[in-house]
Amino acid sequence: MTDETELSGDAAMQQPSRLRGHELIADYVSRLDGSPGVYRMLNAAQEVLYVGKARNLKARVSNYARTTGHSGRIARMISETTHMMFLTTRTETEALLLEQNLIKQLKPRYNVLLRDDKSFPYILIAEDHPFPMIRKHRGARNVKGAYFGPFASAAAVNRTLNHLERAFQLRNCSDAMFSSRTRACLQYQIKRCSGPCVGKIGEDEYRRTVADAQRFLEGKSSSIQQELAAEMSAASEAMEYERAAALRDRIGALTTVQQSQGINPRSVAEADVVAVHLEGGQACVQVFFIRAHQSWGNHDFYPRTGAGAEEAEVLEAFLAQFYDAKELPKTILLSHEIEDADLMVDLLSTRAGRKVELAVPKRGEKAELVENALRNARESLGRKMSESAAQAKLLQGVAQAFGLPKPPERIEVYDNSHIQGAHAVGGMIVAGPDGLMKSSYRKFNIKGEDLTPGDDFGMMKEVLTRRFERLLREDPERKTDLWPDLLLIDGGAGQVSAVHEIMVSLGVQDIAMVGVAKGIDRDLGKEEFHRIGHRPMALPRQDPVLYYIQRLRDEAHRWAIGAHRAKRAKATMANPLDEIPGIGATRKRALLAHFGSAKAVSRAGQNDLMEVPGISAATAETIWNFFNDRG
């Protein structure tokens, strides 16, 4: 339970408008008590500058009332503060949770913010089939089976799956493909699958192999290898040389998996290793995932530090925000101590529904894991700072080339893709000081039914209208960083003029736009750039800015074509049975197994449909009506 107040609604508690900074905060402190809670610092425009938590509001806020001893970042924040708001809570843990919710919602300028929308992939051994499949899984766990992860990247999962297929020969095909096979596929021929679809292996033996794969992913590789070695010796003694060779290959594949995973700690069964390195006002947090005594990869993050945060503050904010919706390990090993570690343990344990341990190891194997993560964080930040310096120089060049008042913070590039108007898709990519911002890419399925097939102007109008109408609706005052400084359009003067008219009609006329046309002979390097009110221009062939614009245009083209191909493939592969209400995967399989194709199902009578297992009279009527009432 929380209580929000400006130090109550009492008129005596309101702050005179002349107060700001240290004086304002000192005035608030005089009327605060020792309750736990959350405080917000606001500027003259009522923008939230900072959100903080406190075990004791009076003691914490009084620190800001001091006139000396603050870092440059905190001093700037205090000087801008003209107003404060407070929320009291029952416990310190509630205060921490509330603080993180407000930071996520308000994104204050001086808080540490983790810009992360990444979900991590898992390995799934599905259990909804007599012969379970093994595959990569990302997202909600809506499939019955055993999940192993998280892995740091899709590449880490694919690498592990590649080795596991060699070692255990579990199938990775879909259920539909499995049921339609009449002969073994290439996976069986190259010894990546045991061929259960065509009876090359029995259900009991396949299940034993599945159990071995699960045990391996649980970290019981040594016992599996010992058992396989014993089986190999027995097969060899019985002169079953083919089986002995297969077991030998499996043991070799398992050894390869272990070697490919690099760090495999003996004393750490399950932990995330989290290390932070700060340099030049920037931070890199490196996370290693240790599961079943195996390293399942690492990933780096670059939180916004609020220009001057210390390691403890960055780590604390990272833990609270990163584990907001991600699975928690039993132990988290940290590179630095954090303030209020006990509150963080309570918060993470509550989220996990079990005890979560935080530790800062000083010696032994755990300390070596942290040192390795810290070294990776240091090297990753060094590479990123080098790339950022080059990117900043390119953006400065873009500003000079096109007469922009300052280097753009956000460039949006648009392109369309279609085949004679069919399966039309618009694509938007985004670039900025950190390079390509792939989490901000967007696809737009062209919905306009009155568009002439192949009308690129009409498609671009729909895309831009949808994009900027949403921006105007959600952020009319442009307080977020979602508004672009520059639009790049694939096209010449006609496209730029059309886009200009669209933007004028939307009331957005202050965003620079440049059309990129192929130029003479449509030759790469002879691009012409078109702007409203300016003559076409070109850049020297060796100009890095020209190469940069070409890369952005090509990336937008790649993104739009990929979206178009995916949409076209989905339409090509669409099965009309998917559109029938009440027909799920099980009934769909039963119908296809009975009739052979969706077309045959569409021609069947209701009595014929009722012959299919699981199809009742009511369901048969629904199916018949779907196909016979469509016209």
XYZ file of C-alpha atoms in Angstrom:
631
model
C 0.000 0.000 0.000
C 1.351 3.448 -0.882
C 0.380 7.009 -0.086
C 1.144 9.677 -2.692
C 1.496 13.225 -1.516
C 3.217 16.548 -1.972
C 3.828 16.367 1.749
C 0.048 16.067 2.178
C -2.607 18.268 0.679
C -2.234 20.871 3.429
C -1.791 24.327 1.922
C 0.988 25.025 4.390
C 2.977 22.282 2.749
C 3.086 23.896 -0.725
C 6.450 25.273 -1.780
C 6.923 28.929 -2.738
C 7.790 29.228 -6.419
C 10.997 31.170 -5.643
C 12.596 28.146 -3.977
C 14.692 25.696 -5.956
C 17.690 23.437 -5.597
C 19.211 22.997 -2.126
C 16.844 25.490 -0.478
C 13.772 23.779 -1.868
C 14.969 20.338 -0.771
C 15.901 21.592 2.721
C 12.399 23.013 3.076
C 10.903 19.630 2.208
C 13.238 17.817 4.599
C 11.981 19.879 7.526
C 8.574 18.229 7.154
C 9.525 14.678 6.182
C 9.484 11.747 8.595
C 11.412 8.485 8.644
C 8.969 6.418 6.580
C 10.214 4.271 3.706
C 9.108 5.407 0.295
C 9.905 6.876 -3.110
C 10.687 10.454 -4.055
C 10.534 12.254 -7.393
C 12.502 15.358 -8.344
C 10.927 17.595 -11.013
C 12.043 20.670 -12.949
C 10.196 23.882 -13.781
C 8.474 22.192 -16.741
C 7.145 19.485 -14.380
C 9.362 16.874 -16.037
C 10.550 14.108 -13.730
C 14.320 14.374 -13.396
C 14.946 11.498 -11.004
C 13.122 8.776 -9.092
C 14.729 7.343 -5.963
C 13.836 5.024 -3.093
C 14.585 5.385 0.593
C 14.456 3.277 3.729
C 14.091 6.598 5.548
C 12.810 9.451 3.383
C 13.997 12.195 5.745
C 17.535 10.834 5.992
C 17.868 10.140 2.261
C 16.459 13.398 0.941
C 18.502 15.427 3.456
C 21.625 14.308 1.569
C 20.497 16.410 -1.394
C 20.097 19.460 0.842
C 23.868 19.615 1.387
C 25.593 22.280 -0.694
C 28.808 20.312 -1.206
C 30.027 16.769 -1.741
C 27.954 15.899 -4.813
C 29.114 14.549 -8.157
C 28.646 16.775 -11.181
C 25.612 14.744 -12.256
C 23.846 15.050 -8.883
C 24.746 18.728 -8.565
C 23.141 19.454 -11.950
C 20.047 17.497 -10.980
C 19.688 19.398 -7.691
C 20.105 22.771 -9.406
C 17.280 21.937 -11.841
C 14.877 20.729 -9.129
C 11.927 23.057 -8.496
C 9.451 20.554 -7.085
C 9.352 17.166 -5.331
C 6.763 14.450 -4.855
C 6.746 11.615 -2.342
C 5.113 8.210 -2.046
C 5.312 6.402 1.285
C 5.234 2.603 1.462
C 4.796 0.010 4.191
C 8.179 -1.662 3.627
C 11.551 -0.912 2.067
C 11.034 -3.715 -0.491
C 7.781 -2.098 -1.631
C 9.718 1.137 -2.063
C 12.278 -0.598 -4.296
C 9.555 -2.207 -6.418
C 7.663 1.070 -6.725
C 10.844 2.919 -7.647
C 11.538 0.521 -10.526
C 7.946 0.695 -11.788
C 8.119 4.492 -11.875
C 11.520 4.490 -13.591
C 10.189 2.128 -16.248
C 7.109 4.304 -16.733
C 8.662 7.788 -16.552
C 12.221 7.189 -17.866
C 13.740 10.094 -15.898
C 16.793 11.802 -17.340
C 19.104 11.254 -14.357
C 18.223 7.630 -13.606
C 20.112 4.618 -14.914
C 17.938 3.094 -17.642
C 18.284 -0.306 -19.261
C 17.033 -0.116 -22.827
C 16.296 -3.810 -23.203
C 13.396 -5.517 -24.953
C 15.323 -8.661 -25.650
C 13.967 -12.096 -24.818
C 16.471 -14.916 -24.626
C 16.039 -18.221 -26.472
C 15.711 -21.646 -24.866
C 16.071 -25.211 -26.063
C 12.743 -27.033 -25.958
C 12.235 -30.783 -25.953
C 8.522 -30.908 -26.732
C 6.441 -33.608 -25.075
C 3.181 -33.356 -27.039
C 4.096 -36.177 -29.437
C 5.092 -39.876 -29.078
C 8.431 -38.940 -30.659
C 9.395 -35.599 -29.030
C 11.208 -33.014 -31.147
C 14.053 -30.723 -30.080
C 14.077 -27.105 -31.215
C 14.800 -23.497 -30.347
C 12.056 -21.648 -28.445
C 11.562 -17.983 -27.653
C 8.631 -16.334 -25.896
C 5.802 -17.686 -23.745
C 6.063 -21.278 -22.592
C 2.821 -22.423 -24.183
C 4.154 -25.778 -25.410
C 4.299 -28.753 -23.064
C 7.852 -29.942 -22.654
C 11.223 -29.438 -20.968
C 12.876 -26.024 -21.356
C 16.612 -25.448 -20.996
C 18.164 -21.999 -20.892
C 18.381 -19.128 -21.203
C 21.012 -18.993 -23.902
C 22.697 -15.677 -24.606
C 21.838 -15.667 -28.316
C 20.182 -17.582 -31.122
C 23.679 -18.435 -32.363
C 24.511 -20.093 -29.025
C 21.310 -22.157 -29.213
C 21.876 -23.142 -32.832
C 25.440 -24.170 -32.081
C 24.322 -26.362 -29.172
C 21.423 -27.831 -31.167
C 23.798 -28.661 -33.988
C 25.973 -30.708 -31.621
C 23.001 -32.306 -29.856
C 21.542 -33.490 -33.161
C 24.802 -35.246 -33.900
C 24.986 -36.720 -30.405
C 21.382 -37.835 -29.829
C 19.814 -37.748 -33.295
C 16.498 -36.295 -32.128
C 14.127 -35.020 -34.780
C 13.708 -31.278 -35.399
C 10.953 -31.454 -38.040
C 7.388 -30.235 -37.514
C 4.624 -32.666 -36.601
C 3.016 -32.109 -40.020
C 6.231 -32.988 -41.827
C 6.762 -35.977 -39.513
C 3.329 -37.414 -40.288
C 3.690 -36.916 -44.055
C 7.061 -38.652 -44.510
C 7.162 -41.871 -46.540
C 10.925 -42.191 -46.613
C 13.789 -40.912 -44.466
C 14.906 -37.344 -45.084
C 18.403 -35.895 -45.498
C 18.795 -35.454 -41.718
C 18.701 -39.242 -41.358
C 21.152 -39.723 -44.222
C 23.746 -37.440 -42.599
C 23.171 -39.035 -39.168
C 21.479 -36.042 -37.575
C 18.186 -37.868 -36.962
C 17.354 -41.453 -36.036
C 14.450 -41.617 -38.523
C 11.450 -42.204 -36.193
C 9.085 -40.951 -38.911
C 9.734 -44.073 -41.023
C 10.235 -46.588 -38.239
C 14.032 -46.609 -38.146
C 13.854 -46.476 -34.339
C 11.207 -47.683 -31.898
C 9.326 -45.439 -29.503
C 10.934 -46.918 -26.354
C 14.489 -46.554 -27.652
C 13.758 -43.026 -28.893
C 12.383 -42.087 -25.478
C 15.582 -43.353 -23.846
C 17.582 -41.118 -26.189
C 15.358 -38.168 -25.259
C 16.007 -38.887 -21.583
C 19.759 -38.926 -22.238
C 19.535 -35.552 -23.995
C 17.634 -34.089 -21.046
C 20.178 -35.447 -18.593
C 22.975 -33.930 -20.642
C 21.277 -30.513 -20.663
C 20.843 -30.855 -16.895
C 24.610 -31.204 -16.541
C 24.856 -34.973 -16.086
C 27.199 -35.450 -19.036
C 29.808 -37.506 -17.172
C 27.371 -40.261 -16.200
C 25.965 -40.374 -19.734
C 29.411 -40.714 -21.273
C 30.341 -43.484 -18.809
C 27.157 -45.389 -19.670
C 27.763 -44.934 -23.408
C 31.360 -46.096 -23.023
C 30.166 -49.250 -21.239
C 27.570 -49.884 -23.961
C 30.233 -49.364 -26.648
C 32.538 -51.926 -25.018
C 29.703 -54.441 -24.707
C 28.704 -53.934 -28.344
C 32.285 -54.361 -29.451
C 32.687 -57.596 -27.468
C 29.464 -58.882 -29.016
C 30.931 -57.992 -32.442
C 28.130 -55.444 -33.043
C 30.642 -53.148 -34.660
C 28.127 -50.876 -36.363
C 26.406 -50.137 -33.059
C 29.776 -49.684 -31.333
C 30.800 -47.164 -33.983
C 27.533 -45.249 -33.553
C 28.098 -45.097 -29.777
C 31.684 -43.944 -30.332
C 30.417 -41.119 -32.571
C 27.886 -40.111 -29.916
C 30.578 -39.920 -27.225
C 32.727 -37.808 -29.543
C 29.831 -35.458 -30.255
C 29.146 -34.996 -26.534
C 32.816 -34.153 -25.954
C 32.625 -31.567 -28.759
C 29.614 -29.925 -27.111
C 31.478 -29.564 -23.825
C 34.561 -28.144 -25.514
C 32.534 -25.638 -27.550
C 30.946 -24.172 -24.428
C 34.263 -22.797 -23.197
C 33.980 -22.057 -19.493
C 32.409 -24.997 -17.675
C 32.669 -24.298 -13.926
C 32.766 -27.278 -11.618
C 31.665 -25.449 -8.477
C 28.820 -23.392 -10.012
C 25.752 -25.305 -11.154
C 23.378 -22.413 -11.868
C 24.187 -18.705 -11.823
C 24.222 -15.500 -13.806
C 27.523 -13.639 -13.684
C 26.953 -9.874 -13.906
C 29.867 -7.455 -14.215
C 29.934 -3.710 -14.970
C 32.690 -1.515 -16.370
C 32.443 2.313 -16.487
C 34.520 4.571 -18.693
C 34.001 7.991 -20.213
C 30.528 8.372 -18.738
C 29.385 5.133 -20.382
C 28.696 1.694 -18.918
C 28.791 -1.869 -20.178
C 27.161 -4.673 -18.204
C 28.229 -8.164 -19.212
C 26.035 -11.155 -18.281
C 27.195 -14.777 -18.493
C 24.584 -17.530 -18.187
C 25.772 -20.616 -16.286
C 23.354 -23.550 -16.239
C 24.017 -27.197 -15.367
C 27.735 -26.442 -14.870
C 27.871 -25.219 -18.485
C 28.322 -21.774 -19.987
C 25.400 -20.988 -22.260
C 26.835 -17.780 -23.624
C 27.139 -14.135 -22.670
C 25.540 -10.864 -23.690
C 26.515 -7.226 -23.214
C 24.204 -4.344 -22.332
C 24.774 -0.613 -22.430
C 22.424 1.096 -19.977
C 22.015 4.849 -19.995
C 23.968 5.937 -16.946
C 22.540 9.379 -16.335
C 26.028 10.819 -17.034
C 27.979 9.997 -13.922
C 26.461 7.045 -12.057
C 28.792 4.793 -10.058
C 29.154 1.020 -10.445
C 26.891 0.214 -7.474
C 24.039 2.357 -8.803
C 24.349 0.939 -12.326
C 24.351 -2.655 -11.049
C 21.395 -2.116 -8.741
C 19.310 -0.507 -11.480
C 20.343 -3.210 -13.947
C 19.320 -6.067 -11.645
C 15.914 -4.568 -10.887
C 15.127 -3.775 -14.524
C 16.734 -6.769 -16.259
C 14.997 -9.358 -14.067
C 11.631 -7.634 -14.255
C 10.278 -10.287 -16.658
C 13.134 -12.762 -17.053
C 13.754 -16.086 -15.362
C 15.944 -15.788 -12.292
C 18.812 -18.158 -11.472
C 19.525 -19.465 -7.999
C 22.610 -17.268 -7.683
C 23.748 -13.979 -9.181
C 27.484 -13.281 -8.965
C 28.313 -9.552 -9.050
C 31.476 -7.620 -9.801
C 30.696 -4.874 -7.243
C 28.805 -4.522 -4.002
C 25.451 -2.766 -4.308
C 23.618 -0.579 -1.851
C 20.627 -2.174 -0.122
C 21.589 -5.679 -1.262
C 19.128 -7.173 1.238
C 16.233 -5.309 -0.396
C 17.324 -6.493 -3.826
C 17.437 -10.099 -2.560
C 13.902 -9.722 -1.181
C 12.651 -8.236 -4.464
C 14.264 -10.874 -6.695
C 13.225 -13.716 -4.397
C 9.637 -12.471 -4.472
C 9.691 -12.380 -8.266
C 11.223 -15.856 -8.491
C 9.015 -17.417 -5.817
C 12.116 -18.867 -4.146
C 15.359 -17.749 -2.572
C 17.779 -15.894 -4.871
C 21.327 -15.319 -3.644
C 23.490 -12.287 -4.469
C 27.239 -12.639 -3.990
C 30.427 -10.688 -4.734
C 33.085 -13.445 -4.710
C 36.624 -12.532 -3.713
C 38.497 -15.768 -4.425
C 38.208 -19.171 -6.080
C 36.431 -20.233 -9.243
C 33.501 -17.857 -8.714
C 35.867 -14.891 -8.528
C 37.509 -16.082 -11.759
C 34.100 -16.160 -13.467
C 33.439 -12.576 -12.362
C 36.889 -11.432 -13.490
C 36.290 -13.007 -16.898
C 32.949 -11.198 -17.204
C 34.577 -7.937 -16.092
C 37.299 -8.292 -18.723
C 34.647 -8.897 -21.394
C 32.721 -5.827 -20.222
C 35.875 -3.698 -20.421
C 36.750 -4.923 -23.915
C 33.161 -4.610 -25.188
C 32.880 -1.029 -23.945
C 36.206 -0.167 -25.571
C 34.990 -1.482 -28.929
C 31.686 0.323 -28.612
C 33.324 3.642 -27.714
C 35.556 3.310 -30.771
C 32.556 2.559 -32.987
C 30.576 5.416 -31.409
C 33.384 7.874 -32.185
C 33.338 6.803 -35.841
C 29.533 6.966 -35.898
C 29.553 10.458 -34.375
C 31.916 11.614 -37.111
C 29.612 10.184 -39.795
C 26.550 11.898 -38.305
C 28.449 15.158 -38.184
C 29.237 14.650 -41.867
C 25.543 14.018 -42.608
C 24.650 17.298 -40.873
C 27.234 19.221 -42.909
C 26.251 17.588 -46.203
C 22.539 18.347 -45.873
C 22.681 21.617 -43.937
C 21.247 20.297 -40.678
C 21.620 22.487 -37.570
C 23.232 19.632 -35.623
C 24.132 15.943 -36.101
C 20.933 13.854 -36.178
C 20.186 11.720 -33.129
C 17.627 9.598 -34.973
C 17.491 8.901 -38.713
C 14.482 7.023 -40.105
C 14.757 5.380 -43.523
C 11.649 4.173 -45.384
C 11.177 1.729 -48.257
C 8.354 -0.344 -49.754
C 8.389 -3.847 -51.223
C 5.776 -5.687 -53.317
C 5.260 -7.638 -56.531
C 2.839 -5.736 -58.762
C 1.119 -4.492 -55.626
C 0.662 -7.949 -54.079
C 1.702 -8.602 -50.453
C 2.778 -4.961 -50.108
C 4.860 -4.080 -47.048
C 6.434 -0.845 -45.888
C 9.654 -0.917 -43.912
C 11.267 1.576 -41.533
C 14.780 1.260 -40.167
C 16.372 3.563 -37.592
C 19.966 4.695 -37.070
C 21.574 6.973 -34.508
C 24.720 7.622 -32.488
C 24.928 3.948 -31.524
C 24.537 2.719 -35.108
C 21.559 0.733 -36.369
C 18.796 0.639 -33.749
C 17.267 -2.693 -34.721
C 14.829 -2.804 -31.815
C 13.177 0.288 -33.359
C 12.697 -1.222 -36.826
C 9.062 -1.435 -37.925
C 7.065 -3.243 -40.609
C 3.816 -1.857 -42.005
C 1.405 -4.192 -43.754
C -0.181 -1.999 -46.426
C -3.918 -2.028 -45.729
C -5.289 0.551 -48.192
C -7.900 -1.253 -50.293
C -8.315 1.711 -52.655
C -4.649 1.763 -53.668
C -3.783 1.041 -57.287
C -1.490 -2.017 -57.427
C 2.092 -0.790 -57.444
C 1.222 2.746 -56.260
C 4.438 3.549 -54.369
C 3.276 7.073 -53.528
C 0.070 5.742 -51.992
C 1.955 3.123 -50.004
C 4.424 5.687 -48.662
C 1.538 7.961 -47.710
C -0.112 5.184 -45.731
C 3.132 4.253 -43.946
C 4.058 7.814 -42.979
C 0.508 8.692 -41.990
C 0.286 5.711 -39.660
C 3.754 6.373 -38.254
C 3.320 10.081 -37.485
C -0.342 10.022 -36.495
C 0.680 7.583 -33.765
C 3.582 9.790 -32.712
C 1.307 12.835 -32.580
C -1.204 10.883 -30.526
C 1.253 9.341 -28.055
C 3.872 12.097 -27.760
C 2.502 15.396 -29.090
C 4.995 17.472 -27.067
C 7.975 15.447 -28.343
C 9.311 14.586 -24.897
C 10.642 11.181 -25.961
C 13.478 10.283 -28.309
C 11.082 8.625 -30.776
C 10.856 11.668 -33.047
C 13.300 11.593 -35.982
C 15.643 14.438 -36.929
C 16.007 13.245 -40.522
C 13.929 11.163 -42.947
C 15.669 9.328 -45.781
C 13.367 8.390 -48.653
C 14.303 5.953 -51.416
C 13.452 8.069 -54.463
C 13.920 11.362 -56.253
C 12.236 14.739 -56.413
C 8.762 13.284 -56.953
C 8.927 11.078 -53.856
C 10.337 13.900 -51.710
C 7.608 16.290 -52.875
C 4.927 13.686 -52.112
C 6.362 13.013 -48.660
C 6.545 16.751 -47.995
C 2.840 17.109 -48.809
C 2.018 14.227 -46.466
C 4.003 15.763 -43.611
C 2.422 19.183 -44.186
C -1.044 17.626 -44.053
C -0.100 16.048 -40.716
C 1.221 19.345 -39.372
C 4.785 18.053 -39.086
C 6.904 20.393 -41.192
C 10.111 20.789 -39.187
C 11.691 17.377 -39.849
C 14.398 17.388 -42.509
C 13.960 14.922 -45.355
C 16.281 13.779 -48.121
C 15.459 11.664 -51.160
C 18.143 9.241 -52.326
C 17.906 8.621 -56.095
C 20.139 6.297 -58.095
C 21.250 9.102 -60.407
C 22.709 8.805 -63.885
C 22.620 5.282 -65.304
C 21.391 4.088 -61.887
C 25.047 3.584 -61.038
C 26.166 2.969 -57.466
C 28.163 6.004 -56.379
C 26.309 8.458 -58.609
C 23.408 8.924 -56.218
C 21.579 12.238 -56.315
C 20.123 13.749 -53.152
C 16.907 15.744 -53.317
C 15.613 18.223 -50.739
C 12.665 20.594 -50.744
C 13.762 24.026 -51.927
C 17.237 22.885 -53.026
C 18.750 21.762 -56.299
C 19.769 18.088 -56.560
C 23.252 17.435 -55.240
C 25.796 14.626 -55.198
C 28.592 13.604 -52.874
C 32.134 12.663 -53.931
C 32.528 8.976 -54.694
C 35.027 8.430 -51.868
C 33.041 10.378 -49.255
C 32.380 8.231 -46.122
C 28.995 9.958 -45.785
C 28.002 8.622 -49.213
C 28.918 5.081 -48.161
C 26.966 5.568 -44.938
C 23.818 6.719 -46.769
C 24.166 3.792 -49.176
C 24.371 1.354 -46.242
C 21.264 2.840 -44.660
C 19.338 2.677 -47.932
C 20.428 -0.908 -48.548
C 19.497 -1.897 -44.991
C 16.010 -0.409 -45.451
C 15.701 -2.277 -48.752
C 16.799 -5.542 -47.106
C 14.345 -5.047 -44.240
C 11.390 -4.266 -46.515
C 12.145 -7.170 -48.894
C 12.478 -9.566 -45.961
C 9.099 -8.471 -44.608
C 7.515 -8.826 -48.066
C 8.950 -12.318 -48.592
C 7.767 -13.441 -45.176
C 4.265 -12.139 -45.891
C 4.239 -13.781 -49.322
C 5.491 -17.096 -47.933
C 2.864 -17.033 -45.194
C 0.115 -16.427 -47.745
C 1.485 -19.210 -49.973
C 1.657 -21.698 -47.119
C -1.633 -20.677 -45.519
C -3.984 -23.553 -44.871
C -7.724 -22.758 -44.921
C -8.203 -25.168 -42.002
C -6.343 -22.646 -39.827
C -9.191 -20.172 -40.311
C -11.995 -22.465 -39.096
C -13.152 -21.659 -35.545
C -12.611 -24.562 -33.155
C -10.111 -26.396 -35.370
C -6.837 -26.626 -33.514
C -3.637 -28.486 -34.290
C -4.952 -31.916 -33.190
C -8.161 -31.805 -35.240
C -6.269 -30.319 -38.188
C -3.851 -33.261 -38.149
C -6.731 -35.710 -37.898
C -8.545 -34.130 -40.875
C -5.420 -34.088 -43.031
C -4.557 -37.669 -42.077
C -8.092 -38.828 -43.001
C -8.666 -36.845 -46.221
C -5.096 -36.182 -47.352
C -5.457 -32.447 -48.103
C -7.409 -29.332 -47.196
C -8.979 -29.356 -50.654
C -10.385 -32.829 -50.019
C -11.744 -31.660 -46.663
C -13.518 -28.766 -48.414
C -15.334 -31.252 -50.688
C -16.382 -33.662 -47.934
C -19.947 -33.969 -46.707
C -20.932 -33.657 -43.063
C -21.325 -37.413 -42.621
C -17.848 -37.973 -44.065
C -16.410 -35.359 -41.729
C -17.974 -37.088 -38.713
C -15.959 -40.208 -39.550
C -12.799 -38.403 -38.480
C -11.772 -39.033 -34.835
C -12.495 -35.985 -32.705
C -14.966 -34.404 -35.143
C -18.435 -34.163 -33.621
C -21.652 -33.418 -35.507
C -21.481 -29.770 -34.468
C -17.842 -29.447 -35.550
C -18.590 -31.203 -38.855
C -21.376 -28.693 -39.480
C -19.003 -25.790 -38.692
C -16.434 -27.116 -41.169
C -19.027 -27.729 -43.883
C -20.549 -24.270 -43.426
C -17.093 -22.654 -43.580
C -16.352 -24.092 -47.024
C -19.854 -23.897 -48.467
C -20.896 -20.444 -47.260
C -17.724 -18.619 -48.270
C -18.991 -17.282 -51.545
